[in-house]
JSON list of C-alpha atoms in Angstrom, two decimals:
[
{"chain": "A", "resi": 25, "resn": "MET", "atom": "CA", "xyz": [55.36, 59.53, 18.78]},
{"chain": "A", "resi": 26, "resn": "PRO", "atom": "CA", "xyz": [56.93, 61.90, 21.34]},
{"chain": "A", "resi": 27, "resn": "ILE", "atom": "CA", "xyz": [60.42, 61.18, 22.66]},
{"chain": "A", "resi": 28, "resn": "GLU", "atom": "CA", "xyz": [60.46, 60.95, 26.46]},
{"chain": "A", "resi": 29, "resn": "LYS", "atom": "CA", "xyz": [63.30, 60.78, 29.00]},
{"chain": "A", "resi": 30, "resn": "ALA", "atom": "CA", "xyz": [62.98, 59.36, 32.50]},
{"chain": "A", "resi": 31, "resn": "HIS", "atom": "CA", "xyz": [64.67, 57.84, 35.51]},
{"chain": "A", "resi": 32, "resn": "ALA", "atom": "CA", "xyz": [63.60, 54.20, 35.79]},
{"chain": "A", "resi": 33, "resn": "ILE", "atom": "CA", "xyz": [63.75, 51.05, 37.90]},
{"chain": "A", "resi": 34, "resn": "VAL", "atom": "CA", "xyz": [63.63, 47.80, 35.91]},
{"chain": "A", "resi": 35, "resn": "LEU", "atom": "CA", "xyz": [60.80, 45.67, 37.34]},
{"chain": "A", "resi": 36, "resn": "ARG", "atom": "CA", "xyz": [60.41, 42.85, 34.83]},
{"chain": "A", "resi": 37, "resn": "LEU", "atom": "CA", "xyz": [62.11, 41.44, 31.72]},
{"chain": "A", "resi": 38, "resn": "VAL", "atom": "CA", "xyz": [60.49, 39.04, 29.25]},
{"chain": "A", "resi": 39, "resn": "ASP", "atom": "CA", "xyz": [62.22, 37.73, 26.13]},
{"chain": "A", "resi": 40, "resn": "PHE", "atom": "CA", "xyz": [60.44, 38.79, 22.95]},
{"chain": "A", "resi": 41, "resn": "SER", "atom": "CA", "xyz": [62.83, 37.35, 20.39]},
{"chain": "A", "resi": 42, "resn": "GLU", "atom": "CA", "xyz": [66.43, 36.19, 20.21]},
{"chain": "A", "resi": 43, "resn": "THR", "atom": "CA", "xyz": [67.62, 39.77, 20.44]},
{"chain": "A", "resi": 44, "resn": "SER", "atom": "CA", "xyz": [64.76, 41.76, 22.01]},
{"chain": "A", "resi": 45, "resn": "GLN", "atom": "CA", "xyz": [62.92, 42.00, 25.33]},
{"chain": "A", "resi": 46, "resn": "VAL", "atom": "CA", "xyz": [59.70, 43.44, 26.68]},
{"chain": "A", "resi": 47, "resn": "VAL", "atom": "CA", "xyz": [60.59, 45.46, 29.76]},
{"chain": "A", "resi": 48, "resn": "THR", "atom": "CA", "xyz": [58.40, 46.85, 32.53]},
{"chain": "A", "resi": 49, "resn": "LEU", "atom": "CA", "xyz": [59.80, 49.99, 34.12]},
{"chain": "A", "resi": 50, "resn": "PHE", "atom": "CA", "xyz": [58.74, 52.10, 37.06]},
{"chain": "A", "resi": 51, "resn": "THR", "atom": "CA", "xyz": [59.71, 55.63, 36.11]},
{"chain": "A", "resi": 52, "resn": "ARG", "atom": "CA", "xyz": [59.87, 58.72, 38.27]},
{"chain": "A", "resi": 53, "resn": "GLU", "atom": "CA", "xyz": [58.33, 60.94, 35.63]},
{"chain": "A", "resi": 54, "resn": "PHE", "atom": "CA", "xyz": [55.62, 58.73, 34.09]},
{"chain": "A", "resi": 55, "resn": "GLY", "atom": "CA", "xyz": [54.93, 55.88, 36.51]},
{"chain": "A", "resi": 56, "resn": "LYS", "atom": "CA", "xyz": [54.87, 52.29, 35.29]},
{"chain": "A", "resi": 57, "resn": "ILE", "atom": "CA", "xyz": [55.40, 51.70, 31.57]},
{"chain": "A", "resi": 58, "resn": "GLY", "atom": "CA", "xyz": [55.80, 48.69, 29.28]},
{"chain": "A", "resi": 59, "resn": "ALA", "atom": "CA", "xyz": [58.27, 48.98, 26.43]},
{"chain": "A", "resi": 60, "resn": "LEU", "atom": "CA", "xyz": [59.92, 46.92, 23.71]},
{"chain": "A", "resi": 61, "resn": "ALA", "atom": "CA", "xyz": [63.71, 46.98, 23.84]},
{"chain": "A", "resi": 62, "resn": "LYS", "atom": "CA", "xyz": [64.92, 45.92, 20.38]},
{"chain": "A", "resi": 63, "resn": "GLY", "atom": "CA", "xyz": [68.41, 44.48, 20.43]},
{"chain": "A", "resi": 64, "resn": "ALA", "atom": "CA", "xyz": [68.49, 44.16, 24.22]},
{"chain": "A", "resi": 65, "resn": "HIS", "atom": "CA", "xyz": [70.49, 40.92, 24.05]},
{"chain": "A", "resi": 66, "resn": "ARG", "atom": "CA", "xyz": [73.15, 42.28, 21.71]},
{"chain": "A", "resi": 67, "resn": "GLN", "atom": "CA", "xyz": [76.55, 42.85, 23.31]},
{"chain": "A", "resi": 68, "resn": "LYS", "atom": "CA", "xyz": [76.95, 46.19, 21.59]},
{"chain": "A", "resi": 69, "resn": "GLY", "atom": "CA", "xyz": [73.72, 48.15, 21.69]},
{"chain": "A", "resi": 70, "resn": "PRO", "atom": "CA", "xyz": [72.00, 51.24, 23.04]},
{"chain": "A", "resi": 71, "resn": "PHE", "atom": "CA", "xyz": [71.27, 49.85, 26.48]},
{"chain": "A", "resi": 72, "resn": "ASP", "atom": "CA", "xyz": [74.70, 49.90, 28.12]},
{"chain": "A", "resi": 73, "resn": "SER", "atom": "CA", "xyz": [74.04, 46.65, 30.07]},
{"chain": "A", "resi": 74, "resn": "ALA", "atom": "CA", "xyz": [71.39, 48.61, 31.98]},
{"chain": "A", "resi": 75, "resn": "LEU", "atom": "CA", "xyz": [68.50, 46.17, 31.50]},
{"chain": "A", "resi": 76, "resn": "ASP", "atom": "CA", "xyz": [68.95, 43.92, 34.52]},
{"chain": "A", "resi": 77, "resn": "LEU", "atom": "CA", "xyz": [66.29, 43.34, 37.14]},
{"chain": "A", "resi": 78, "resn": "LEU", "atom": "CA", "xyz": [66.09, 46.18, 39.71]},
{"chain": "A", "resi": 79, "resn": "THR", "atom": "CA", "xyz": [68.77, 48.33, 38.08]},
{"chain": "A", "resi": 80, "resn": "LEU", "atom": "CA", "xyz": [68.28, 52.08, 38.11]},
{"chain": "A", "resi": 81, "resn": "ALA", "atom": "CA", "xyz": [68.80, 53.71, 34.74]},
{"chain": "A", "resi": 82, "resn": "ARG", "atom": "CA", "xyz": [68.16, 56.82, 32.70]},
{"chain": "A", "resi": 83, "resn": "VAL", "atom": "CA", "xyz": [66.02, 55.82, 29.74]},
{"chain": "A", "resi": 84, "resn": "VAL", "atom": "CA", "xyz": [64.80, 57.29, 26.48]},
{"chain": "A", "resi": 85, "resn": "PHE", "atom": "CA", "xyz": [61.65, 55.92, 24.86]},
{"chain": "A", "resi": 86, "resn": "LEU", "atom": "CA", "xyz": [59.11, 56.65, 22.19]},
{"chain": "A", "resi": 87, "resn": "ARG", "atom": "CA", "xyz": [55.68, 56.90, 23.72]},
{"chain": "A", "resi": 88, "resn": "LYS", "atom": "CA", "xyz": [52.92, 55.34, 21.64]},
{"chain": "A", "resi": 89, "resn": "SER", "atom": "CA", "xyz": [49.47, 56.89, 21.78]},
{"chain": "A", "resi": 90, "resn": "SER", "atom": "CA", "xyz": [47.61, 53.76, 20.65]},
{"chain": "A", "resi": 91, "resn": "GLY", "atom": "CA", "xyz": [47.94, 51.97, 24.00]},
{"chain": "A", "resi": 92, "resn": "GLY", "atom": "CA", "xyz": [50.52, 49.48, 22.72]},
{"chain": "A", "resi": 93, "resn": "LEU", "atom": "CA", "xyz": [54.04, 48.98, 23.97]},
{"chain": "A", "resi": 94, "resn": "ASP", "atom": "CA", "xyz": [56.32, 51.99, 24.00]},
{"chain": "A", "resi": 95, "resn": "LEU", "atom": "CA", "xyz": [59.66, 51.67, 22.20]},
{"chain": "A", "resi": 96, "resn": "LEU", "atom": "CA", "xyz": [62.73, 51.84, 24.43]},
{"chain": "A", "resi": 97, "resn": "THR", "atom": "CA", "xyz": [65.59, 53.39, 22.45]},
{"chain": "A", "resi": 98, "resn": "GLU", "atom": "CA", "xyz": [68.29, 54.00, 25.07]},
{"chain": "A", "resi": 99, "resn": "ALA", "atom": "CA", "xyz": [69.20, 53.11, 28.66]},
{"chain": "A", "resi": 100, "resn": "LYS", "atom": "CA", "xyz": [72.19, 54.30, 30.69]},
{"chain": "A", "resi": 101, "resn": "LEU", "atom": "CA", "xyz": [73.05, 52.48, 33.91]},
{"chain": "A", "resi": 102, "resn": "GLU", "atom": "CA", "xyz": [72.98, 54.53, 37.13]},
{"chain": "A", "resi": 103, "resn": "HIS", "atom": "CA", "xyz": [73.00, 51.82, 39.80]},
{"chain": "A", "resi": 104, "resn": "ARG", "atom": "CA", "xyz": [73.12, 48.03, 39.56]},
{"chain": "A", "resi": 105, "resn": "PHE", "atom": "CA", "xyz": [71.27, 46.03, 42.21]},
{"chain": "A", "resi": 106, "resn": "ARG", "atom": "CA", "xyz": [73.92, 43.72, 43.64]},
{"chain": "A", "resi": 107, "resn": "PRO", "atom": "CA", "xyz": [73.19, 42.57, 47.19]},
{"chain": "A", "resi": 108, "resn": "PRO", "atom": "CA", "xyz": [75.96, 40.73, 49.07]},
{"chain": "A", "resi": 109, "resn": "ASP", "atom": "CA", "xyz": [76.58, 37.22, 47.70]},
{"chain": "A", "resi": 110, "resn": "HIS", "atom": "CA", "xyz": [76.63, 35.56, 51.11]},
{"chain": "A", "resi": 111, "resn": "ASP", "atom": "CA", "xyz": [73.03, 36.45, 52.02]},
{"chain": "A", "resi": 112, "resn": "LEU", "atom": "CA", "xyz": [69.88, 35.83, 49.97]},
{"chain": "A", "resi": 113, "resn": "THR", "atom": "CA", "xyz": [67.58, 37.91, 52.15]},
{"chain": "A", "resi": 114, "resn": "PRO", "atom": "CA", "xyz": [68.41, 41.29, 50.49]},
{"chain": "A", "resi": 115, "resn": "LEU", "atom": "CA", "xyz": [67.80, 39.64, 47.10]},
{"chain": "A", "resi": 116, "resn": "PHE", "atom": "CA", "xyz": [64.39, 38.30, 48.15]},
{"chain": "A", "resi": 117, "resn": "ALA", "atom": "CA", "xyz": [63.53, 41.70, 49.64]},
{"chain": "A", "resi": 118, "resn": "GLY", "atom": "CA", "xyz": [64.40, 43.38, 46.34]},
{"chain": "A", "resi": 119, "resn": "TYR", "atom": "CA", "xyz": [62.24, 40.94, 44.39]},
{"chain": "A", "resi": 120, "resn": "TYR", "atom": "CA", "xyz": [59.40, 41.64, 46.82]},
{"chain": "A", "resi": 121, "resn": "LEU", "atom": "CA", "xyz": [59.77, 45.38, 46.27]},
{"chain": "A", "resi": 122, "resn": "ALA", "atom": "CA", "xyz": [59.52, 44.82, 42.50]},
{"chain": "A", "resi": 123, "resn": "GLU", "atom": "CA", "xyz": [56.41, 42.66, 42.95]},
{"chain": "A", "resi": 124, "resn": "LEU", "atom": "CA", "xyz": [54.71, 45.40, 44.96]},
{"chain": "A", "resi": 125, "resn": "LEU", "atom": "CA", "xyz": [55.54, 48.11, 42.42]},
{"chain": "A", "resi": 126, "resn": "LEU", "atom": "CA", "xyz": [54.26, 45.89, 39.62]},
{"chain": "A", "resi": 127, "resn": "GLY", "atom": "CA", "xyz": [51.03, 45.01, 41.38]},
{"chain": "A", "resi": 128, "resn": "LEU", "atom": "CA", "xyz": [50.12, 48.21, 43.22]},
{"chain": "A", "resi": 129, "resn": "THR", "atom": "CA", "xyz": [50.82, 50.86, 40.58]},
{"chain": "A", "resi": 130, "resn": "ASP", "atom": "CA", "xyz": [49.04, 51.72, 37.33]},
{"chain": "A", "resi": 131, "resn": "GLU", "atom": "CA", "xyz": [50.52, 52.56, 33.95]},
{"chain": "A", "resi": 132, "resn": "TYR", "atom": "CA", "xyz": [51.25, 56.24, 33.42]},
{"chain": "A", "resi": 133, "resn": "ASP", "atom": "CA", "xyz": [50.32, 57.15, 36.98]},
{"chain": "A", "resi": 134, "resn": "PRO", "atom": "CA", "xyz": [53.48, 58.84, 38.31]},
{"chain": "A", "resi": 135, "resn": "HIS", "atom": "CA", "xyz": [54.42, 58.82, 41.99]},
{"chain": "A", "resi": 136, "resn": "PRO", "atom": "CA", "xyz": [57.84, 60.49, 42.17]},
{"chain": "A", "resi": 137, "resn": "GLU", "atom": "CA", "xyz": [58.08, 60.25, 45.96]},
{"chain": "A", "resi": 138, "resn": "LEU", "atom": "CA", "xyz": [57.41, 56.50, 45.80]},
{"chain": "A", "resi": 139, "resn": "PHE", "atom": "CA", "xyz": [60.10, 56.18, 43.13]},
{"chain": "A", "resi": 140, "resn": "ASP", "atom": "CA", "xyz": [62.58, 57.96, 45.42]},
{"chain": "A", "resi": 141, "resn": "VAL", "atom": "CA", "xyz": [61.68, 55.70, 48.37]},
{"chain": "A", "resi": 142, "resn": "ALA", "atom": "CA", "xyz": [62.06, 52.58, 46.19]},
{"chain": "A", "resi": 143, "resn": "ALA", "atom": "CA", "xyz": [65.40, 53.74, 44.79]},
{"chain": "A", "resi": 144, "resn": "LYS", "atom": "CA", "xyz": [66.76, 54.51, 48.27]},
{"chain": "A", "resi": 145, "resn": "THR", "atom": "CA", "xyz": [65.58, 51.13, 49.55]},
{"chain": "A", "resi": 146, "resn": "LEU", "atom": "CA", "xyz": [67.34, 49.32, 46.70]},
{"chain": "A", "resi": 147, "resn": "HIS", "atom": "CA", "xyz": [70.55, 51.25, 47.36]},
{"chain": "A", "resi": 148, "resn": "THR", "atom": "CA", "xyz": [70.39, 50.23, 51.03]},
{"chain": "A", "resi": 149, "resn": "LEU", "atom": "CA", "xyz": [69.74, 46.56, 50.18]},
{"chain": "A", "resi": 150, "resn": "SER", "atom": "CA", "xyz": [72.81, 46.61, 47.92]},
{"chain": "A", "resi": 151, "resn": "ARG", "atom": "CA", "xyz": [75.05, 47.93, 50.67]},
{"chain": "A", "resi": 152, "resn": "GLU", "atom": "CA", "xyz": [77.81, 45.74, 52.06]},
{"chain": "A", "resi": 153, "resn": "GLY", "atom": "CA", "xyz": [77.65, 44.98, 55.75]},
{"chain": "A", "resi": 154, "resn": "LYS", "atom": "CA", "xyz": [74.77, 44.31, 58.09]},
{"chain": "A", "resi": 155, "resn": "VAL", "atom": "CA", "xyz": [71.45, 45.76, 56.88]},
{"chain": "A", "resi": 156, "resn": "ASN", "atom": "CA", "xyz": [68.41, 45.58, 59.16]},
{"chain": "A", "resi": 157, "resn": "ILE", "atom": "CA", "xyz": [66.03, 44.46, 56.42]},
{"chain": "A", "resi": 158, "resn": "SER", "atom": "CA", "xyz": [62.87, 43.96, 58.46]},
{"chain": "A", "resi": 159, "resn": "PRO", "atom": "CA", "xyz": [62.29, 47.64, 59.39]},
{"chain": "A", "resi": 160, "resn": "LEU", "atom": "CA", "xyz": [63.57, 48.76, 55.99]},
{"chain": "A", "resi": 161, "resn": "ILE", "atom": "CA", "xyz": [60.93, 46.76, 54.12]},
{"chain": "A", "resi": 162, "resn": "LEU", "atom": "CA", "xyz": [58.14, 47.63, 56.56]},
{"chain": "A", "resi": 163, "resn": "LEU", "atom": "CA", "xyz": [58.93, 51.32, 56.09]},
{"chain": "A", "resi": 164, "resn": "PHE", "atom": "CA", "xyz": [58.80, 50.87, 52.31]},
{"chain": "A", "resi": 165, "resn": "GLU", "atom": "CA", "xyz": [55.47, 49.02, 52.51]},
{"chain": "A", "resi": 166, "resn": "ILE", "atom": "CA", "xyz": [53.88, 51.69, 54.70]},
{"chain": "A", "resi": 167, "resn": "ASN", "atom": "CA", "xyz": [55.21, 54.48, 52.50]},
{"chain": "A", "resi": 168, "resn": "ALA", "atom": "CA", "xyz": [53.85, 52.71, 49.42]},
{"chain": "A", "resi": 169, "resn": "LEU", "atom": "CA", "xyz": [50.42, 52.26, 50.98]},
{"chain": "A", "resi": 170, "resn": "ARG", "atom": "CA", "xyz": [50.39, 55.89, 52.17]},
{"chain": "A", "resi": 171, "resn": "LEU", "atom": "CA", "xyz": [51.53, 57.40, 48.87]},
{"chain": "A", "resi": 172, "resn": "LEU", "atom": "CA", "xyz": [49.06, 55.30, 46.88]},
{"chain": "A", "resi": 173, "resn": "GLY", "atom": "CA", "xyz": [46.19, 56.22, 49.20]},
{"chain": "A", "resi": 174, "resn": "HIS", "atom": "CA", "xyz": [45.65, 52.77, 50.73]},
{"chain": "A", "resi": 175, "resn": "LEU", "atom": "CA", "xyz": [47.15, 53.05, 54.23]},
{"chain": "A", "resi": 176, "resn": "PRO", "atom": "CA", "xyz": [44.75, 51.76, 56.93]},
{"chain": "A", "resi": 177, "resn": "ASN", "atom": "CA", "xyz": [43.59, 54.22, 59.57]},
{"chain": "A", "resi": 178, "resn": "LEU", "atom": "CA", "xyz": [45.81, 53.49, 62.56]},
{"chain": "A", "resi": 179, "resn": "GLU", "atom": "CA", "xyz": [45.16, 56.50, 64.78]},
{"chain": "A", "resi": 180, "resn": "GLN", "atom": "CA", "xyz": [41.36, 57.02, 65.02]},
{"chain": "A", "resi": 181, "resn": "CYS", "atom": "CA", "xyz": [38.38, 54.72, 64.81]},
{"chain": "A", "resi": 182, "resn": "VAL", "atom": "CA", "xyz": [37.65, 54.23, 61.14]},
{"chain": "A", "resi": 183, "resn": "GLU", "atom": "CA", "xyz": [33.90, 54.52, 61.83]},
{"chain": "A", "resi": 184, "resn": "CYS", "atom": "CA", "xyz": [33.48, 57.43, 64.27]},
{"chain": "A", "resi": 185, "resn": "GLY", "atom": "CA", "xyz": [36.89, 59.12, 64.30]},
{"chain": "A", "resi": 186, "resn": "LYS", "atom": "CA", "xyz": [37.48, 58.65, 68.03]},
{"chain": "A", "resi": 187, "resn": "PRO", "atom": "CA", "xyz": [41.20, 58.42, 69.01]},
{"chain": "A", "resi": 188, "resn": "ILE", "atom": "CA", "xyz": [42.22, 54.86, 69.80]},
{"chain": "A", "resi": 189, "resn": "ALA", "atom": "CA", "xyz": [44.00, 54.00, 73.06]},
{"chain": "A", "resi": 190, "resn": "THR", "atom": "CA", "xyz": [46.89, 51.57, 72.70]},
{"chain": "A", "resi": 191, "resn": "GLU", "atom": "CA", "xyz": [46.59, 49.79, 76.03]},
{"chain": "A", "resi": 192, "resn": "GLY", "atom": "CA", "xyz": [45.61, 46.14, 76.04]},
{"chain": "A", "resi": 193, "resn": "TYR", "atom": "CA", "xyz": [44.15, 44.80, 72.79]},
{"chain": "A", "resi": 194, "resn": "VAL", "atom": "CA", "xyz": [42.79, 46.84, 69.89]},
{"chain": "A", "resi": 195, "resn": "ALA", "atom": "CA", "xyz": [40.24, 45.79, 67.27]},
{"chain": "A", "resi": 196, "resn": "PHE", "atom": "CA", "xyz": [41.46, 46.09, 63.67]},
{"chain": "A", "resi": 197, "resn": "GLY", "atom": "CA", "xyz": [38.76, 45.90, 61.02]},
{"chain": "A", "resi": 198, "resn": "GLN", "atom": "CA", "xyz": [40.30, 44.14, 58.05]},
{"chain": "A", "resi": 199, "resn": "SER", "atom": "CA", "xyz": [37.31, 44.94, 55.85]},
{"chain": "A", "resi": 200, "resn": "SER", "atom": "CA", "xyz": [36.64, 48.34, 57.43]},
{"chain": "A", "resi": 201, "resn": "GLY", "atom": "CA", "xyz": [40.15, 49.62, 56.68]},
{"chain": "A", "resi": 202, "resn": "GLY", "atom": "CA", "xyz": [41.46, 50.48, 60.13]},
{"chain": "A", "resi": 203, "resn": "VAL", "atom": "CA", "xyz": [41.16, 50.33, 63.89]},
{"chain": "A", "resi": 204, "resn": "LEU", "atom": "CA", "xyz": [37.78, 50.27, 65.62]},
{"chain": "A", "resi": 205, "resn": "CYS", "atom": "CA", "xyz": [36.74, 51.61, 69.01]},
{"chain": "A", "resi": 206, "resn": "ARG", "atom": "CA", "xyz": [34.76, 49.43, 71.43]},
{"chain": "A", "resi": 207, "resn": "ARG", "atom": "CA", "xyz": [31.53, 51.21, 70.56]},
{"chain": "A", "resi": 208, "resn": "CYS", "atom": "CA", "xyz": [31.85, 50.62, 66.81]},
{"chain": "A", "resi": 209, "resn": "ARG", "atom": "CA", "xyz": [33.33, 47.11, 67.03]},
{"chain": "A", "resi": 210, "resn": "PRO", "atom": "CA", "xyz": [30.08, 45.09, 67.53]},
{"chain": "A", "resi": 211, "resn": "GLY", "atom": "CA", "xyz": [28.59, 43.66, 64.35]},
{"chain": "A", "resi": 212, "resn": "LYS", "atom": "CA", "xyz": [31.67, 44.18, 62.21]},
{"chain": "A", "resi": 213, "resn": "LYS", "atom": "CA", "xyz": [33.00, 41.20, 60.26]},
{"chain": "A", "resi": 214, "resn": "HIS", "atom": "CA", "xyz": [36.62, 40.22, 59.68]},
{"chain": "A", "resi": 215, "resn": "VAL", "atom": "CA", "xyz": [37.95, 41.91, 62.81]},
{"chain": "A", "resi": 216, "resn": "ALA", "atom": "CA", "xyz": [41.31, 40.93, 64.29]},
{"chain": "A", "resi": 217, "resn": "GLN", "atom": "CA", "xyz": [42.50, 41.64, 67.82]},
{"chain": "A", "resi": 218, "resn": "ILE", "atom": "CA", "xyz": [46.02, 43.06, 67.93]},
{"chain": "A", "resi": 219, "resn": "ARG", "atom": "CA", "xyz": [48.12, 44.10, 70.89]},
{"chain": "A", "resi": 220, "resn": "GLY", "atom": "CA", "xyz": [48.45, 47.77, 71.65]},
{"chain": "A", "resi": 221, "resn": "GLU", "atom": "CA", "xyz": [52.22, 47.36, 71.27]},
{"chain": "A", "resi": 222, "resn": "SER", "atom": "CA", "xyz": [51.73, 46.17, 67.69]},
{"chain": "A", "resi": 223, "resn": "LEU", "atom": "CA", "xyz": [49.55, 49.19, 66.94]},
{"chain": "A", "resi": 224, "resn": "ARG", "atom": "CA", "xyz": [52.19, 51.50, 68.42]},
{"chain": "A", "resi": 225, "resn": "THR", "atom": "CA", "xyz": [54.78, 49.91, 66.14]},
{"chain": "A", "resi": 226, "resn": "LEU", "atom": "CA", "xyz": [52.62, 50.58, 63.09]},
{"chain": "A", "resi": 227, "resn": "GLN", "atom": "CA", "xyz": [51.96, 54.15, 64.24]},
{"chain": "A", "resi": 228, "resn": "TRP", "atom": "CA", "xyz": [55.69, 54.70, 64.72]},
{"chain": "A", "resi": 229, "resn": "TYR", "atom": "CA", "xyz": [56.34, 53.77, 61.11]},
{"chain": "A", "resi": 230, "resn": "THR", "atom": "CA", "xyz": [53.55, 55.95, 59.72]},
{"chain": "A", "resi": 231, "resn": "ARG", "atom": "CA", "xyz": [55.04, 58.94, 61.56]},
{"chain": "A", "resi": 232, "resn": "CYS", "atom": "CA", "xyz": [58.65, 58.04, 60.81]},
{"chain": "A", "resi": 233, "resn": "GLU", "atom": "CA", "xyz": [60.55, 60.75, 58.94]},
{"chain": "A", "resi": 234, "resn": "ASP", "atom": "CA", "xyz": [63.96, 59.35, 59.78]},
{"chain": "A", "resi": 235, "resn": "LYS", "atom": "CA", "xyz": [65.73, 58.70, 56.47]},
{"chain": "A", "resi": 236, "resn": "SER", "atom": "CA", "xyz": [68.46, 56.54, 58.05]},
{"chain": "A", "resi": 237, "resn": "HIS", "atom": "CA", "xyz": [66.08, 53.56, 58.48]},
{"chain": "A", "resi": 238, "resn": "ARG", "atom": "CA", "xyz": [67.11, 53.15, 62.13]},
{"chain": "A", "resi": 239, "resn": "ALA", "atom": "CA", "xyz": [65.41, 50.39, 64.08]},
{"chain": "A", "resi": 240, "resn": "PRO", "atom": "CA", "xyz": [62.12, 51.29, 65.78]},
{"chain": "A", "resi": 241, "resn": "PRO", "atom": "CA", "xyz": [61.56, 51.05, 69.54]},
{"chain": "A", "resi": 242, "resn": "TYR", "atom": "CA", "xyz": [59.43, 47.92, 69.04]},
{"chain": "A", "resi": 243, "resn": "LEU", "atom": "CA", "xyz": [60.02, 44.56, 67.42]},
{"chain": "A", "resi": 244, "resn": "ILE", "atom": "CA", "xyz": [58.07, 43.71, 64.29]},
{"chain": "A", "resi": 245, "resn": "SER", "atom": "CA", "xyz": [55.67, 41.01, 65.42]},
{"chain": "A", "resi": 246, "resn": "GLY", "atom": "CA", "xyz": [53.57, 38.57, 63.46]},
{"chain": "A", "resi": 247, "resn": "GLU", "atom": "CA", "xyz": [50.59, 40.80, 64.24]},
{"chain": "A", "resi": 248, "resn": "VAL", "atom": "CA", "xyz": [52.28, 43.79, 62.60]},
{"chain": "A", "resi": 249, "resn": "ARG", "atom": "CA", "xyz": [53.11, 41.73, 59.54]},
{"chain": "A", "resi": 250, "resn": "GLY", "atom": "CA", "xyz": [49.57, 40.35, 59.52]},
{"chain": "A", "resi": 251, "resn": "VAL", "atom": "CA", "xyz": [48.05, 43.83, 59.26]},
{"chain": "A", "resi": 252, "resn": "ILE", "atom": "CA", "xyz": [50.37, 44.88, 56.43]},
{"chain": "A", "resi": 253, "resn": "ASN", "atom": "CA", "xyz": [50.17, 41.54, 54.63]},
{"chain": "A", "resi": 254, "resn": "HIS", "atom": "CA", "xyz": [46.38, 41.64, 54.67]},
{"chain": "A", "resi": 255, "resn": "SER", "atom": "CA", "xyz": [46.29, 45.19, 53.32]},
{"chain": "A", "resi": 256, "resn": "ILE", "atom": "CA", "xyz": [48.67, 44.34, 50.49]},
{"chain": "A", "resi": 257, "resn": "SER", "atom": "CA", "xyz": [47.02, 41.00, 49.65]},
{"chain": "A", "resi": 258, "resn": "HIS", "atom": "CA", "xyz": [43.62, 42.72, 49.52]},
{"chain": "A", "resi": 259, "resn": "LEU", "atom": "CA", "xyz": [44.93, 45.29, 47.03]},
{"chain": "A", "resi": 260, "resn": "LEU", "atom": "CA", "xyz": [46.71, 42.67, 44.89]},
{"chain": "A", "resi": 261, "resn": "GLY", "atom": "CA", "xyz": [43.77, 40.26, 45.01]},
{"chain": "A", "resi": 262, "resn": "ARG", "atom": "CA", "xyz": [46.17, 37.51, 46.15]},
{"chain": "A", "resi": 263, "resn": "GLU", "atom": "CA", "xyz": [49.09, 36.89, 48.47]},
{"chain": "A", "resi": 264, "resn": "PRO", "atom": "CA", "xyz": [52.41, 38.20, 47.14]},
{"chain": "A", "resi": 265, "resn": "ARG", "atom": "CA", "xyz": [54.33, 35.41, 45.43]},
{"chain": "A", "resi": 266, "resn": "MET", "atom": "CA", "xyz": [57.48, 36.35, 47.35]},
{"chain": "A", "resi": 267, "resn": "GLN", "atom": "CA", "xyz": [55.72, 36.09, 50.72]},
{"chain": "A", "resi": 268, "resn": "LYS", "atom": "CA", "xyz": [56.87, 32.52, 51.35]},
{"chain": "A", "resi": 269, "resn": "HIS", "atom": "CA", "xyz": [60.47, 33.75, 51.21]},
{"chain": "A", "resi": 270, "resn": "LEU", "atom": "CA", "xyz": [59.93, 36.61, 53.67]},
{"chain": "A", "resi": 271, "resn": "GLN", "atom": "CA", "xyz": [59.77, 34.91, 57.08]},
{"chain": "A", "resi": 272, "resn": "PHE", "atom": "CA", "xyz": [62.87, 36.89, 58.08]},
{"chain": "A", "resi": 273, "resn": "LEU", "atom": "CA", "xyz": [60.72, 40.02, 58.17]},
{"chain": "A", "resi": 274, "resn": "ILE", "atom": "CA", "xyz": [59.25, 38.95, 61.54]},
{"chain": "A", "resi": 275, "resn": "GLN", "atom": "CA", "xyz": [61.52, 39.81, 64.46]},
{"chain": "A", "resi": 276, "resn": "ASP", "atom": "CA", "xyz": [59.78, 38.28, 67.49]}
]
């Protein structure tokens, strides 16, 4: 069994025995992994209090070739996820981020850029003071969809490739995977009408390279959330469990 080292975000913890846990990690180097952490509940052990939900840690593990659980042997804390006590919204947003990483990624399929985006988002959610969570989470969602190859086509008609004007209302094909021009719209099922302003908001985020997470020039409407929620629910095969706690993500 080879010894591997990685940077990791703790996504899930399940008790295995009185002293051990099964942990799910999203690592920068290897993608999502499942590992057994023997002695995780012991006060003095090799995990340095690093195995808390959404902590960032440097880990060492033995990779098993048989497809079973890897064996986590060491974890050193780098950043603990501690959002402000007076506001639950950063906590719910962090749990939602973990749910997306669990559901949208595959084992041993690394996405280092997605890891970096997730780590930066968690750092921002842990920051004291006012954090504009709605654009922060939308930017993470769009980055995740883009990096995993599932971002809807928001610029050209998904059928013919014609650029889409953003005046008035625009047809969004939920089954087709993107916007539709007037010529290609007829006969398509599961088509939603969204305002051009909502489409411009989504386009702004897909083009956004601003690492400060500044607010966009448009509010995040229910239509914007509807497009992203549908894309994510389709990929997960269900609505995210944290969705009922995320009404604060809509700004209008």
